PDB file of C-alpha atoms in Angstrom:
ATOM      1  CA  UNK A   1       0.000   0.000   0.000  1.00 67.00           C
ATOM      2  CA  UNK A   2       2.826   2.409   0.866  1.00 55.00           C
ATOM      3  CA  UNK A   3       4.629   1.471  -2.356  1.00 57.00           C
ATOM      4  CA  UNK A   4       1.519   2.227  -4.394  1.00 59.00           C
ATOM      5  CA  UNK A   5       1.199   5.613  -2.696  1.00 49.00           C
ATOM      6  CA  UNK A   6       4.849   6.449  -3.337  1.00 45.00           C
ATOM      7  CA  UNK A   7       4.559   5.473  -6.981  1.00 56.00           C
ATOM      8  CA  UNK A   8       1.493   7.644  -7.288  1.00 61.00           C
ATOM      9  CA  UNK A   9       3.326  10.605  -5.796  1.00 54.00           C
ATOM     10  CA  UNK A  10       6.580  10.093  -7.686  1.00 56.00           C
ATOM     11  CA  UNK A  11       5.126   9.187 -11.095  1.00 54.00           C
ATOM     12  CA  UNK A  12       4.726  12.819 -12.294  1.00 51.00           C
ATOM     13  CA  UNK A  13       8.390  13.446 -11.525  1.00 45.00           C
ATOM     14  CA  UNK A  14       9.484  10.281 -13.280  1.00 43.00           C
ATOM     15  CA  UNK A  15       7.695  11.325 -16.468  1.00 47.00           C
ATOM     16  CA  UNK A  16      10.095  14.254 -16.678  1.00 47.00           C
ATOM     17  CA  UNK A  17      13.257  12.872 -15.030  1.00 48.00           C
ATOM     18  CA  UNK A  18      13.529   9.535 -16.851  1.00 44.00           C
ATOM     19  CA  UNK A  19      13.614  10.996 -20.411  1.00 50.00           C
ATOM     20  CA  UNK A  20      16.179  13.608 -19.316  1.00 47.00           C
ATOM     21  CA  UNK A  21      18.319  10.933 -17.650  1.00 42.00           C
ATOM     22  CA  UNK A  22      18.284   8.731 -20.745  1.00 41.00           C
ATOM     23  CA  UNK A  23      18.988  11.721 -22.942  1.00 44.00           C
ATOM     24  CA  UNK A  24      22.082  12.677 -20.922  1.00 41.00           C
ATOM     25  CA  UNK A  25      23.181   9.070 -20.593  1.00 40.00           C
ATOM     26  CA  UNK A  26      22.851   8.425 -24.343  1.00 43.00           C
ATOM     27  CA  UNK A  27      24.762  11.569 -25.243  1.00 44.00           C
ATOM     28  CA  UNK A  28      27.523  11.116 -22.699  1.00 41.00           C
ATOM     29  CA  UNK A  29      27.876  14.766 -21.806  1.00 37.00           C
ATOM     30  CA  UNK A  30      25.752  17.843 -21.525  1.00 37.00           C
ATOM     31  CA  UNK A  31      28.407  19.885 -23.320  1.00 36.00           C
ATOM     32  CA  UNK A  32      28.498  19.760 -27.093  1.00 41.00           C
ATOM     33  CA  UNK A  33      31.606  20.921 -28.903  1.00 37.00           C
ATOM     34  CA  UNK A  34      31.502  22.271 -32.407  1.00 40.00           C
ATOM     35  CA  UNK A  35      33.785  21.132 -35.185  1.00 41.00           C
ATOM     36  CA  UNK A  36      35.971  24.221 -34.898  1.00 43.00           C
ATOM     37  CA  UNK A  37      38.725  23.849 -32.314  1.00 39.00           C
ATOM     38  CA  UNK A  38      37.869  25.424 -28.996  1.00 41.00           C
ATOM     39  CA  UNK A  39      34.341  26.507 -29.931  1.00 42.00           C
ATOM     40  CA  UNK A  40      31.876  25.374 -27.294  1.00 41.00           C
ATOM     41  CA  UNK A  41      28.157  25.306 -27.822  1.00 44.00           C
ATOM     42  CA  UNK A  42      25.793  25.882 -24.916  1.00 42.00           C
ATOM     43  CA  UNK A  43      24.763  22.837 -22.923  1.00 40.00           C
ATOM     44  CA  UNK A  44      21.060  21.891 -22.752  1.00 41.00           C
ATOM     45  CA  UNK A  45      21.139  22.129 -18.952  1.00 42.00           C
ATOM     46  CA  UNK A  46      21.857  25.863 -19.062  1.00 40.00           C
ATOM     47  CA  UNK A  47      18.997  26.846 -21.340  1.00 40.00           C
ATOM     48  CA  UNK A  48      17.129  30.024 -20.572  1.00 41.00           C
ATOM     49  CA  UNK A  49      13.324  29.870 -20.356  1.00 42.00           C
ATOM     50  CA  UNK A  50      12.885  31.186 -23.926  1.00 42.00           C
ATOM     51  CA  UNK A  51      15.534  29.631 -26.138  1.00 43.00           C
ATOM     52  CA  UNK A  52      14.428  30.274 -29.647  1.00 54.00           C
ATOM     53  CA  UNK A  53      13.105  32.718 -32.149  1.00 59.00           C
ATOM     54  CA  UNK A  54      11.122  29.832 -33.639  1.00 68.00           C
ATOM     55  CA  UNK A  55       8.419  29.949 -30.980  1.00 69.00           C
ATOM     56  CA  UNK A  56       6.595  33.032 -29.689  1.00 60.00           C
ATOM     57  CA  UNK A  57       7.529  34.060 -26.141  1.00 63.00           C
ATOM     58  CA  UNK A  58       3.939  33.479 -24.981  1.00 60.00           C
ATOM     59  CA  UNK A  59       4.192  29.710 -25.627  1.00 67.00           C
ATOM     60  CA  UNK A  60       5.111  27.671 -22.554  1.00 79.00           C
ATOM     61  CA  UNK A  61       7.471  24.814 -23.342  1.00 82.00           C
ATOM     62  CA  UNK A  62       8.177  21.611 -21.476  1.00 88.00           C
ATOM     63  CA  UNK A  63      11.804  20.870 -20.575  1.00 90.00           C
ATOM     64  CA  UNK A  64      11.989  18.337 -23.418  1.00 92.00           C
ATOM     65  CA  UNK A  65      10.673  20.902 -25.906  1.00 91.00           C
ATOM     66  CA  UNK A  66      13.227  23.461 -24.729  1.00 91.00           C
ATOM     67  CA  UNK A  67      16.041  20.938 -25.182  1.00 93.00           C
ATOM     68  CA  UNK A  68      14.701  20.048 -28.640  1.00 94.00           C
ATOM     69  CA  UNK A  69      14.574  23.716 -29.662  1.00 93.00           C
ATOM     70  CA  UNK A  70      18.131  24.113 -28.457  1.00 94.00           C
ATOM     71  CA  UNK A  71      19.182  21.242 -30.706  1.00 96.00           C
ATOM     72  CA  UNK A  72      17.307  22.817 -33.631  1.00 95.00           C
ATOM     73  CA  UNK A  73      19.163  26.094 -33.049  1.00 95.00           C
ATOM     74  CA  UNK A  74      22.499  24.255 -32.915  1.00 96.00           C
ATOM     75  CA  UNK A  75      21.537  22.430 -36.112  1.00 96.00           C
ATOM     76  CA  UNK A  76      20.692  25.722 -37.815  1.00 95.00           C
ATOM     77  CA  UNK A  77      24.091  27.083 -36.799  1.00 95.00           C
ATOM     78  CA  UNK A  78      25.881  23.989 -38.101  1.00 96.00           C
ATOM     79  CA  UNK A  79      23.838  24.074 -41.320  1.00 94.00           C
ATOM     80  CA  UNK A  80      24.740  27.734 -41.836  1.00 93.00           C
ATOM     81  CA  UNK A  81      28.410  26.803 -41.512  1.00 95.00           C
ATOM     82  CA  UNK A  82      27.877  23.973 -44.011  1.00 93.00           C
ATOM     83  CA  UNK A  83      28.539  21.277 -41.408  1.00 95.00           C
ATOM     84  CA  UNK A  84      25.741  19.133 -42.802  1.00 93.00           C
ATOM     85  CA  UNK A  85      26.473  15.881 -40.952  1.00 95.00           C
ATOM     86  CA  UNK A  86      26.581  17.739 -37.637  1.00 96.00           C
ATOM     87  CA  UNK A  87      23.388  19.636 -38.475  1.00 96.00           C
ATOM     88  CA  UNK A  88      21.600  16.365 -39.255  1.00 96.00           C
ATOM     89  CA  UNK A  89      22.660  14.952 -35.887  1.00 96.00           C
ATOM     90  CA  UNK A  90      21.258  17.981 -34.064  1.00 97.00           C
ATOM     91  CA  UNK A  91      17.962  17.917 -35.989  1.00 97.00           C
ATOM     92  CA  UNK A  92      17.583  14.179 -35.373  1.00 96.00           C
ATOM     93  CA  UNK A  93      18.303  14.665 -31.665  1.00 97.00           C
ATOM     94  CA  UNK A  94      15.609  17.336 -31.547  1.00 96.00           C
ATOM     95  CA  UNK A  95      13.133  14.847 -32.996  1.00 96.00           C
ATOM     96  CA  UNK A  96      14.202  12.152 -30.530  1.00 96.00           C
ATOM     97  CA  UNK A  97      13.699  14.471 -27.555  1.00 95.00           C
ATOM     98  CA  UNK A  98      10.391  16.006 -28.719  1.00 95.00           C
ATOM     99  CA  UNK A  99       8.914  13.995 -31.607  1.00 96.00           C
ATOM    100  CA  UNK A 100       5.759  16.130 -31.753  1.00 94.00           C
ATOM    101  CA  UNK A 101       7.638  19.378 -32.296  1.00 94.00           C
ATOM    102  CA  UNK A 102       7.679  20.342 -36.008  1.00 95.00           C
ATOM    103  CA  UNK A 103      10.901  22.358 -36.300  1.00 95.00           C
ATOM    104  CA  UNK A 104      13.357  19.462 -36.428  1.00 96.00           C
ATOM    105  CA  UNK A 105      11.321  17.913 -39.239  1.00 97.00           C
ATOM    106  CA  UNK A 106      11.176  21.216 -41.139  1.00 97.00           C
ATOM    107  CA  UNK A 107      14.931  21.770 -41.029  1.00 96.00           C
ATOM    108  CA  UNK A 108      15.680  18.126 -41.859  1.00 96.00           C
ATOM    109  CA  UNK A 109      13.417  18.551 -44.884  1.00 96.00           C
ATOM    110  CA  UNK A 110      15.135  21.758 -45.908  1.00 95.00           C
ATOM    111  CA  UNK A 111      18.598  20.248 -45.538  1.00 95.00           C
ATOM    112  CA  UNK A 112      17.646  17.000 -47.255  1.00 95.00           C
ATOM    113  CA  UNK A 113      16.257  18.923 -50.239  1.00 96.00           C
ATOM    114  CA  UNK A 114      19.451  20.985 -50.461  1.00 93.00           C
ATOM    115  CA  UNK A 115      21.376  17.716 -50.580  1.00 93.00           C
ATOM    116  CA  UNK A 116      19.254  16.440 -53.466  1.00 93.00           C
ATOM    117  CA  UNK A 117      16.807  13.960 -51.898  1.00 95.00           C
ATOM    118  CA  UNK A 118      13.431  15.463 -52.795  1.00 95.00           C
ATOM    119  CA  UNK A 119      11.288  12.496 -51.722  1.00 96.00           C
ATOM    120  CA  UNK A 120      12.728  12.324 -48.233  1.00 96.00           C
ATOM    121  CA  UNK A 121      12.538  16.118 -47.949  1.00 96.00           C
ATOM    122  CA  UNK A 122       8.839  16.035 -48.813  1.00 97.00           C
ATOM    123  CA  UNK A 123       8.247  13.351 -46.166  1.00 97.00           C
ATOM    124  CA  UNK A 124       9.921  15.485 -43.483  1.00 97.00           C
ATOM    125  CA  UNK A 125       8.041  18.598 -44.580  1.00 97.00           C
ATOM    126  CA  UNK A 126       4.693  16.818 -44.601  1.00 97.00           C
ATOM    127  CA  UNK A 127       5.349  15.643 -41.035  1.00 97.00           C
ATOM    128  CA  UNK A 128       6.234  19.220 -40.029  1.00 96.00           C
ATOM    129  CA  UNK A 129       3.084  20.551 -41.710  1.00 95.00           C
ATOM    130  CA  UNK A 130       0.924  18.034 -39.863  1.00 95.00           C
ATOM    131  CA  UNK A 131       2.454  18.994 -36.517  1.00 94.00           C
ATOM    132  CA  UNK A 132       2.204  22.754 -36.985  1.00 91.00           C
ATOM    133  CA  UNK A 133      -0.871  24.399 -35.513  1.00 85.00           C
ATOM    134  CA  UNK A 134      -3.023  27.186 -36.868  1.00 82.00           C
ATOM    135  CA  UNK A 135      -1.350  29.455 -34.301  1.00 82.00           C
ATOM    136  CA  UNK A 136       1.849  29.150 -36.306  1.00 86.00           C
ATOM    137  CA  UNK A 137       0.757  30.414 -39.727  1.00 90.00           C
ATOM    138  CA  UNK A 138       4.158  31.798 -40.720  1.00 91.00           C
ATOM    139  CA  UNK A 139       5.784  28.384 -40.252  1.00 92.00           C
ATOM    140  CA  UNK A 140       2.921  26.687 -42.098  1.00 94.00           C
ATOM    141  CA  UNK A 141       3.566  29.141 -44.929  1.00 94.00           C
ATOM    142  CA  UNK A 142       7.310  28.431 -44.931  1.00 95.00           C
ATOM    143  CA  UNK A 143       6.710  24.686 -44.919  1.00 96.00           C
ATOM    144  CA  UNK A 144       4.229  24.718 -47.807  1.00 96.00           C
ATOM    145  CA  UNK A 145       6.384  27.172 -49.755  1.00 96.00           C
ATOM    146  CA  UNK A 146       9.357  24.825 -49.509  1.00 96.00           C
ATOM    147  CA  UNK A 147       7.138  21.952 -50.645  1.00 97.00           C
ATOM    148  CA  UNK A 148       6.199  24.088 -53.649  1.00 96.00           C
ATOM    149  CA  UNK A 149       9.878  24.697 -54.420  1.00 96.00           C
ATOM    150  CA  UNK A 150      10.593  20.965 -54.314  1.00 97.00           C
ATOM    151  CA  UNK A 151       7.720  20.187 -56.694  1.00 96.00           C
ATOM    152  CA  UNK A 152       8.769  23.053 -58.969  1.00 95.00           C
ATOM    153  CA  UNK A 153      12.330  21.739 -59.020  1.00 95.00           C
ATOM    154  CA  UNK A 154      10.972  18.326 -60.034  1.00 94.00           C
ATOM    155  CA  UNK A 155       8.971  19.904 -62.867  1.00 93.00           C
ATOM    156  CA  UNK A 156       5.600  19.138 -61.275  1.00 95.00           C
ATOM    157  CA  UNK A 157       4.222  22.645 -61.803  1.00 95.00           C
ATOM    158  CA  UNK A 158       0.591  21.798 -61.019  1.00 95.00           C
ATOM    159  CA  UNK A 159       1.388  20.550 -57.516  1.00 96.00           C
ATOM    160  CA  UNK A 160       3.946  23.336 -57.055  1.00 96.00           C
ATOM    161  CA  UNK A 161       1.289  25.917 -57.880  1.00 96.00           C
ATOM    162  CA  UNK A 162      -1.116  24.327 -55.357  1.00 96.00           C
ATOM    163  CA  UNK A 163       1.545  24.347 -52.625  1.00 97.00           C
ATOM    164  CA  UNK A 164       2.451  27.985 -53.311  1.00 96.00           C
ATOM    165  CA  UNK A 165      -1.229  28.945 -53.222  1.00 96.00           C
ATOM    166  CA  UNK A 166      -1.586  27.093 -49.924  1.00 96.00           C
ATOM    167  CA  UNK A 167       1.409  29.011 -48.626  1.00 95.00           C
ATOM    168  CA  UNK A 168      -0.310  32.293 -49.463  1.00 96.00           C
ATOM    169  CA  UNK A 169      -3.408  31.176 -47.551  1.00 95.00           C
ATOM    170  CA  UNK A 170      -1.232  30.929 -44.447  1.00 94.00           C
ATOM    171  CA  UNK A 171       1.135  33.802 -45.165  1.00 92.00           C
ATOM    172  CA  UNK A 172      -0.342  36.183 -47.773  1.00 93.00           C
ATOM    173  CA  UNK A 173       2.827  38.257 -48.171  1.00 93.00           C
ATOM    174  CA  UNK A 174       5.318  35.452 -48.687  1.00 92.00           C
ATOM    175  CA  UNK A 175       7.480  36.901 -51.468  1.00 94.00           C
ATOM    176  CA  UNK A 176       8.947  33.543 -52.528  1.00 94.00           C
ATOM    177  CA  UNK A 177       5.468  32.115 -53.119  1.00 95.00           C
ATOM    178  CA  UNK A 178       4.275  35.254 -54.914  1.00 95.00           C
ATOM    179  CA  UNK A 179       7.270  35.327 -57.243  1.00 95.00           C
ATOM    180  CA  UNK A 180       7.046  31.581 -57.868  1.00 94.00           C
ATOM    181  CA  UNK A 181       3.393  31.864 -58.900  1.00 94.00           C
ATOM    182  CA  UNK A 182       4.309  34.699 -61.247  1.00 94.00           C
ATOM    183  CA  UNK A 183       7.043  32.684 -62.980  1.00 93.00           C
ATOM    184  CA  UNK A 184       5.338  29.263 -63.142  1.00 91.00           C
ATOM    185  CA  UNK A 185       3.787  28.362 -66.489  1.00 83.00           C
ATOM    186  CA  UNK A 186       0.001  28.520 -66.614  1.00 78.00           C
ATOM    187  CA  UNK A 187      -1.950  25.306 -66.134  1.00 68.00           C
ATOM    188  CA  UNK A 188      -2.927  23.642 -69.407  1.00 51.00           C
ATOM    189  CA  UNK A 189      -6.312  22.576 -68.042  1.00 48.00           C
ATOM    190  CA  UNK A 190      -7.271  26.072 -66.939  1.00 44.00           C
TER     191      UNK A 190
END
């Protein structure tokens, strides 16, 4: 009876502590070093309450979501420095920590498309689109715009046009979608 009571009291803590423990155990250290000698990236344990420009300040994040956003930010930094393998590791870690957060999927899709794998990029972007909420219209617009670019690159102008139009439903002033619709050939059926 006492054991059942203790489990009942401790269970809410375990839901948070166990994933963090396994995360730290699996990664060996809470400090991540960049590829450049001596450059140290911030450890997940020292994250401020609001860690990212990806999410509005009004959104409250769980500890796992904050860690995942930190990994996304590190992945964006690595991607910007053209350290693609490192960026992929960070984006994949973000997904492992918070699989229902869309940003890791979005950036994996973006990076995968840049590396030439359109099908896998579309799969990542579709997952991101499904996880994004209506509160995040700018990111929905970015995601559908990138899908349009992938279809345009593949020569599938009909689907590209639909994706760009969808982007403008979410983000009416998206210049990439507007310019893409202006340059795409007209539909033959129309």
